[in-house]
Amino acid sequence: AWNYNEKHTTVFHNKMFTDAYENNWLEALAIYLMIFKRCPNKYIDFKHEQKNQQLQIIAQELGVSKNTLISKIKVLQQKGLITFQEVFFRSKVVGTRMYLASNKEISDKYNCLKFGLYINMNNVDTYKKIKYFLKNIPFLSNLNDQKDRCKYHSYFSTLREEINSDMCDYVDPK
């Protein structure tokens, strides 16, 4: 089922993350990113009779139950990030191909050309780590905002002190 041409980094849309965060499907997004990490060609073939066994193998490799994997895939289908297509050979169904949405499809869906979130998949290489990372992006972003605000606060505090000290020079001490 897997094509072991793993990707070590990935970028994805801020808007896709925001959608997942605000609409409570971050865990499904983590599954999507794990599948994408392992299948950068963006599809997985399932042999018709062996689909359940292959899903079980994929679930084990991702570190989730088969039921969790199936439920998250259903969410991703509803979001248009995964589609399935039957594979035919001589007019007979021989399997199913699961496709991950292309960058263009995602860009069109979210009306956004910029990919803003970067993940080093070597550092967050399991489902649990990616899920944890995704859940902490708002917190990490807030820390960066606070750091920027501290810089401004420090600058204006220093400026205020300089102005006050300059004004003290002109005040008559009487």
C-alpha positions as a Markdown table, in Angstrom:
| # | Residue | x | y | z |
|---|---|---|---|---|
| 1 | Ala | 0.0 | 0.0 | 0.0 |
| 2 | Trp | 2.8 | 2.5 | 0.9 |
| 3 | Asn | 5.1 | 4.0 | -1.6 |
| 4 | Tyr | 8.2 | 4.5 | 0.6 |
| 5 | Asn | 9.5 | 7.6 | -1.0 |
| 6 | Glu | 9.0 | 9.6 | 2.2 |
| 7 | Lys | 8.9 | 13.4 | 2.3 |
| 8 | His | 11.0 | 15.0 | 5.1 |
| 9 | Thr | 9.4 | 18.4 | 5.0 |
| 10 | Thr | 6.0 | 19.8 | 4.1 |
| 11 | Val | 4.3 | 23.1 | 3.8 |
| 12 | Phe | 0.6 | 23.7 | 3.9 |
| 13 | His | -1.9 | 26.5 | 3.8 |
| 14 | Asn | -2.6 | 28.7 | 6.9 |
| 15 | Lys | -6.2 | 28.7 | 5.8 |
| 16 | Met | -6.4 | 24.9 | 5.8 |
| 17 | Phe | -4.9 | 24.9 | 9.3 |
| 18 | Thr | -7.3 | 27.6 | 10.4 |
| 19 | Asp | -10.3 | 25.6 | 9.0 |
| 20 | Ala | -9.1 | 22.4 | 10.8 |
| 21 | Tyr | -8.5 | 24.3 | 14.1 |
| 22 | Glu | -11.8 | 26.3 | 14.1 |
| 23 | Asn | -13.9 | 23.3 | 12.9 |
| 24 | Asn | -12.3 | 20.7 | 15.1 |
| 25 | Trp | -10.6 | 18.4 | 12.6 |
| 26 | Leu | -6.9 | 18.8 | 13.5 |
| 27 | Glu | -6.6 | 15.1 | 14.2 |
| 28 | Ala | -7.8 | 14.3 | 10.6 |
| 29 | Leu | -5.3 | 16.9 | 9.3 |
| 30 | Ala | -2.5 | 15.1 | 11.3 |
| 31 | Ile | -3.5 | 11.8 | 9.5 |
| 32 | Tyr | -3.5 | 13.6 | 6.2 |
| 33 | Leu | 0.0 | 15.0 | 6.8 |
| 34 | Met | 1.3 | 11.5 | 7.9 |
| 35 | Ile | -0.1 | 9.9 | 4.8 |
| 36 | Phe | 1.3 | 12.7 | 2.7 |
| 37 | Lys | 4.7 | 12.2 | 4.4 |
| 38 | Arg | 4.7 | 8.6 | 3.4 |
| 39 | Cys | 3.1 | 9.0 | 0.0 |
| 40 | Pro | 4.3 | 12.2 | -1.6 |
| 41 | Asn | 3.0 | 10.9 | -5.0 |
| 42 | Lys | -0.4 | 11.5 | -3.3 |
| 43 | Tyr | -2.1 | 8.2 | -3.9 |
| 44 | Ile | -2.3 | 4.7 | -2.3 |
| 45 | Asp | -3.5 | 1.7 | -4.2 |
| 46 | Phe | -5.7 | -0.9 | -2.4 |
| 47 | Lys | -6.2 | -4.3 | -3.9 |
| 48 | His | -9.9 | -5.1 | -3.9 |
| 49 | Glu | -9.9 | -8.1 | -1.6 |
| 50 | Gln | -7.2 | -6.8 | 0.7 |
| 51 | Lys | -8.4 | -3.2 | 1.5 |
| 52 | Asn | -9.2 | -4.0 | 5.1 |
| 53 | Gln | -5.8 | -5.7 | 5.7 |
| 54 | Gln | -4.0 | -2.8 | 4.0 |
| 55 | Leu | -5.9 | -0.2 | 6.1 |
| 56 | Gln | -4.9 | -2.2 | 9.2 |
| 57 | Ile | -1.2 | -2.1 | 8.2 |
| 58 | Ile | -1.4 | 1.7 | 7.5 |
| 59 | Ala | -3.1 | 2.3 | 10.8 |
| 60 | Gln | -0.4 | 0.3 | 12.7 |
| 61 | Glu | 2.3 | 2.2 | 10.9 |
| 62 | Leu | 0.7 | 5.6 | 11.8 |
| 63 | Gly | 0.1 | 4.5 | 15.4 |
| 64 | Val | -3.7 | 4.6 | 15.4 |
| 65 | Ser | -6.4 | 2.1 | 15.3 |
| 66 | Lys | -8.0 | 1.1 | 12.0 |
| 67 | Asn | -11.3 | 2.6 | 13.2 |
| 68 | Thr | -9.6 | 5.9 | 14.0 |
| 69 | Leu | -7.9 | 5.9 | 10.6 |
| 70 | Ile | -11.2 | 5.2 | 8.8 |
| 71 | Ser | -13.0 | 7.9 | 10.7 |
| 72 | Lys | -10.3 | 10.5 | 10.0 |
| 73 | Ile | -10.3 | 9.5 | 6.3 |
| 74 | Lys | -14.1 | 10.1 | 6.2 |
| 75 | Val | -13.5 | 13.6 | 7.6 |
| 76 | Leu | -10.8 | 14.2 | 5.0 |
| 77 | Gln | -13.2 | 13.0 | 2.3 |
| 78 | Gln | -15.9 | 15.4 | 3.5 |
| 79 | Lys | -13.3 | 18.2 | 3.3 |
| 80 | Gly | -12.3 | 17.3 | -0.2 |
| 81 | Leu | -8.8 | 16.4 | 0.8 |
| 82 | Ile | -9.1 | 12.7 | 0.0 |
| 83 | Thr | -11.0 | 11.0 | -2.8 |
| 84 | Phe | -11.4 | 7.3 | -3.8 |
| 85 | Gln | -11.6 | 5.9 | -7.3 |
| 86 | Glu | -12.1 | 2.3 | -8.4 |
| 87 | Val | -9.4 | 0.8 | -10.5 |
| 88 | Phe | -10.5 | -1.4 | -13.4 |
| 89 | Phe | -8.7 | -4.0 | -15.4 |
| 90 | Arg | -10.5 | -5.5 | -18.4 |
| 91 | Ser | -13.8 | -4.0 | -17.2 |
| 92 | Lys | -13.4 | -5.6 | -13.8 |
| 93 | Val | -12.8 | -3.8 | -10.5 |
| 94 | Val | -9.4 | -4.9 | -9.2 |
| 95 | Gly | -8.9 | -2.3 | -6.5 |
| 96 | Thr | -9.4 | 1.2 | -5.2 |
| 97 | Arg | -7.0 | 4.2 | -5.4 |
| 98 | Met | -7.1 | 6.8 | -2.6 |
| 99 | Tyr | -5.9 | 10.2 | -3.8 |
| 100 | Leu | -4.7 | 13.1 | -1.7 |
| 101 | Ala | -5.8 | 16.5 | -3.0 |
| 102 | Ser | -3.2 | 18.3 | -5.1 |
| 103 | Asn | -1.7 | 21.6 | -4.1 |
| 104 | Lys | -3.8 | 23.2 | -6.8 |
| 105 | Glu | -7.0 | 21.7 | -5.5 |
| 106 | Ile | -6.1 | 22.8 | -2.0 |
| 107 | Ser | -5.2 | 26.3 | -3.2 |
| 108 | Asp | -8.5 | 26.5 | -5.1 |
| 109 | Lys | -10.5 | 25.3 | -2.1 |
| 110 | Tyr | -9.0 | 27.8 | 0.2 |
| 111 | Asn | -8.6 | 30.6 | -2.4 |
| 112 | Cys | -5.0 | 31.0 | -1.3 |
| 113 | Leu | -1.8 | 30.5 | -3.3 |
| 114 | Lys | 0.6 | 30.9 | -0.4 |
| 115 | Phe | 1.7 | 27.9 | 1.7 |
| 116 | Gly | 2.5 | 29.4 | 5.1 |
| 117 | Leu | 3.1 | 26.5 | 7.6 |
| 118 | Tyr | 6.2 | 24.4 | 7.4 |
| 119 | Ile | 6.8 | 21.1 | 9.2 |
| 120 | Asn | 10.1 | 19.3 | 9.4 |
| 121 | Met | 8.7 | 15.8 | 9.3 |
| 122 | Asn | 11.9 | 14.4 | 10.7 |
| 123 | Asn | 11.2 | 16.2 | 14.0 |
| 124 | Val | 7.5 | 15.4 | 14.2 |
| 125 | Asp | 7.6 | 11.9 | 12.7 |
| 126 | Thr | 4.6 | 10.2 | 14.4 |
| 127 | Tyr | 0.9 | 10.9 | 14.4 |
| 128 | Lys | 0.9 | 11.9 | 18.1 |
| 129 | Lys | 3.8 | 14.4 | 17.6 |
| 130 | Ile | 2.1 | 16.0 | 14.5 |
| 131 | Lys | -1.2 | 16.2 | 16.4 |
| 132 | Tyr | 0.6 | 17.8 | 19.3 |
| 133 | Phe | 2.4 | 20.2 | 17.1 |
| 134 | Leu | -0.7 | 21.2 | 15.2 |
| 135 | Lys | -2.6 | 21.8 | 18.5 |
| 136 | Asn | 0.2 | 24.1 | 19.7 |
| 137 | Ile | 0.6 | 26.3 | 16.6 |
| 138 | Pro | -1.9 | 28.9 | 18.1 |
| 139 | Phe | 0.1 | 28.9 | 21.3 |
| 140 | Leu | 3.4 | 29.2 | 19.5 |
| 141 | Ser | 2.1 | 32.0 | 17.3 |
| 142 | Asn | 0.8 | 33.8 | 20.4 |
| 143 | Leu | 4.3 | 33.5 | 22.0 |
| 144 | Asn | 5.8 | 35.1 | 18.9 |
| 145 | Asp | 3.2 | 37.9 | 19.0 |
| 146 | Gln | 3.9 | 38.5 | 22.7 |
| 147 | Lys | 7.7 | 38.6 | 21.9 |
| 148 | Asp | 7.1 | 41.2 | 19.3 |
| 149 | Arg | 4.9 | 43.2 | 21.7 |
| 150 | Cys | 7.6 | 43.0 | 24.3 |
| 151 | Lys | 10.1 | 44.5 | 21.8 |
| 152 | Tyr | 7.7 | 47.4 | 21.2 |
| 153 | His | 6.9 | 47.9 | 24.9 |
| 154 | Ser | 10.6 | 47.9 | 25.7 |
| 155 | Tyr | 11.3 | 50.4 | 22.9 |
| 156 | Phe | 8.5 | 52.8 | 24.0 |
| 157 | Ser | 9.5 | 52.4 | 27.7 |
| 158 | Thr | 13.0 | 53.4 | 26.9 |
| 159 | Leu | 11.8 | 56.3 | 24.7 |
| 160 | Arg | 9.5 | 57.4 | 27.6 |
| 161 | Glu | 12.4 | 57.3 | 30.1 |
| 162 | Glu | 14.5 | 59.4 | 27.7 |
| 163 | Ile | 11.8 | 61.9 | 27.2 |
| 164 | Asn | 11.2 | 62.1 | 31.0 |
| 165 | Ser | 14.9 | 62.5 | 31.7 |
| 166 | Asp | 15.2 | 65.2 | 29.0 |
| 167 | Met | 12.2 | 67.1 | 30.5 |
| 168 | Cys | 13.8 | 66.9 | 34.0 |
| 169 | Asp | 16.8 | 68.9 | 32.7 |
| 170 | Tyr | 14.5 | 71.8 | 31.8 |
| 171 | Val | 12.5 | 71.9 | 35.0 |
| 172 | Asp | 13.5 | 74.7 | 37.4 |
| 173 | Pro | 14.5 | 73.0 | 40.7 |
| 174 | Lys | 12.9 | 75.8 | 42.8 |
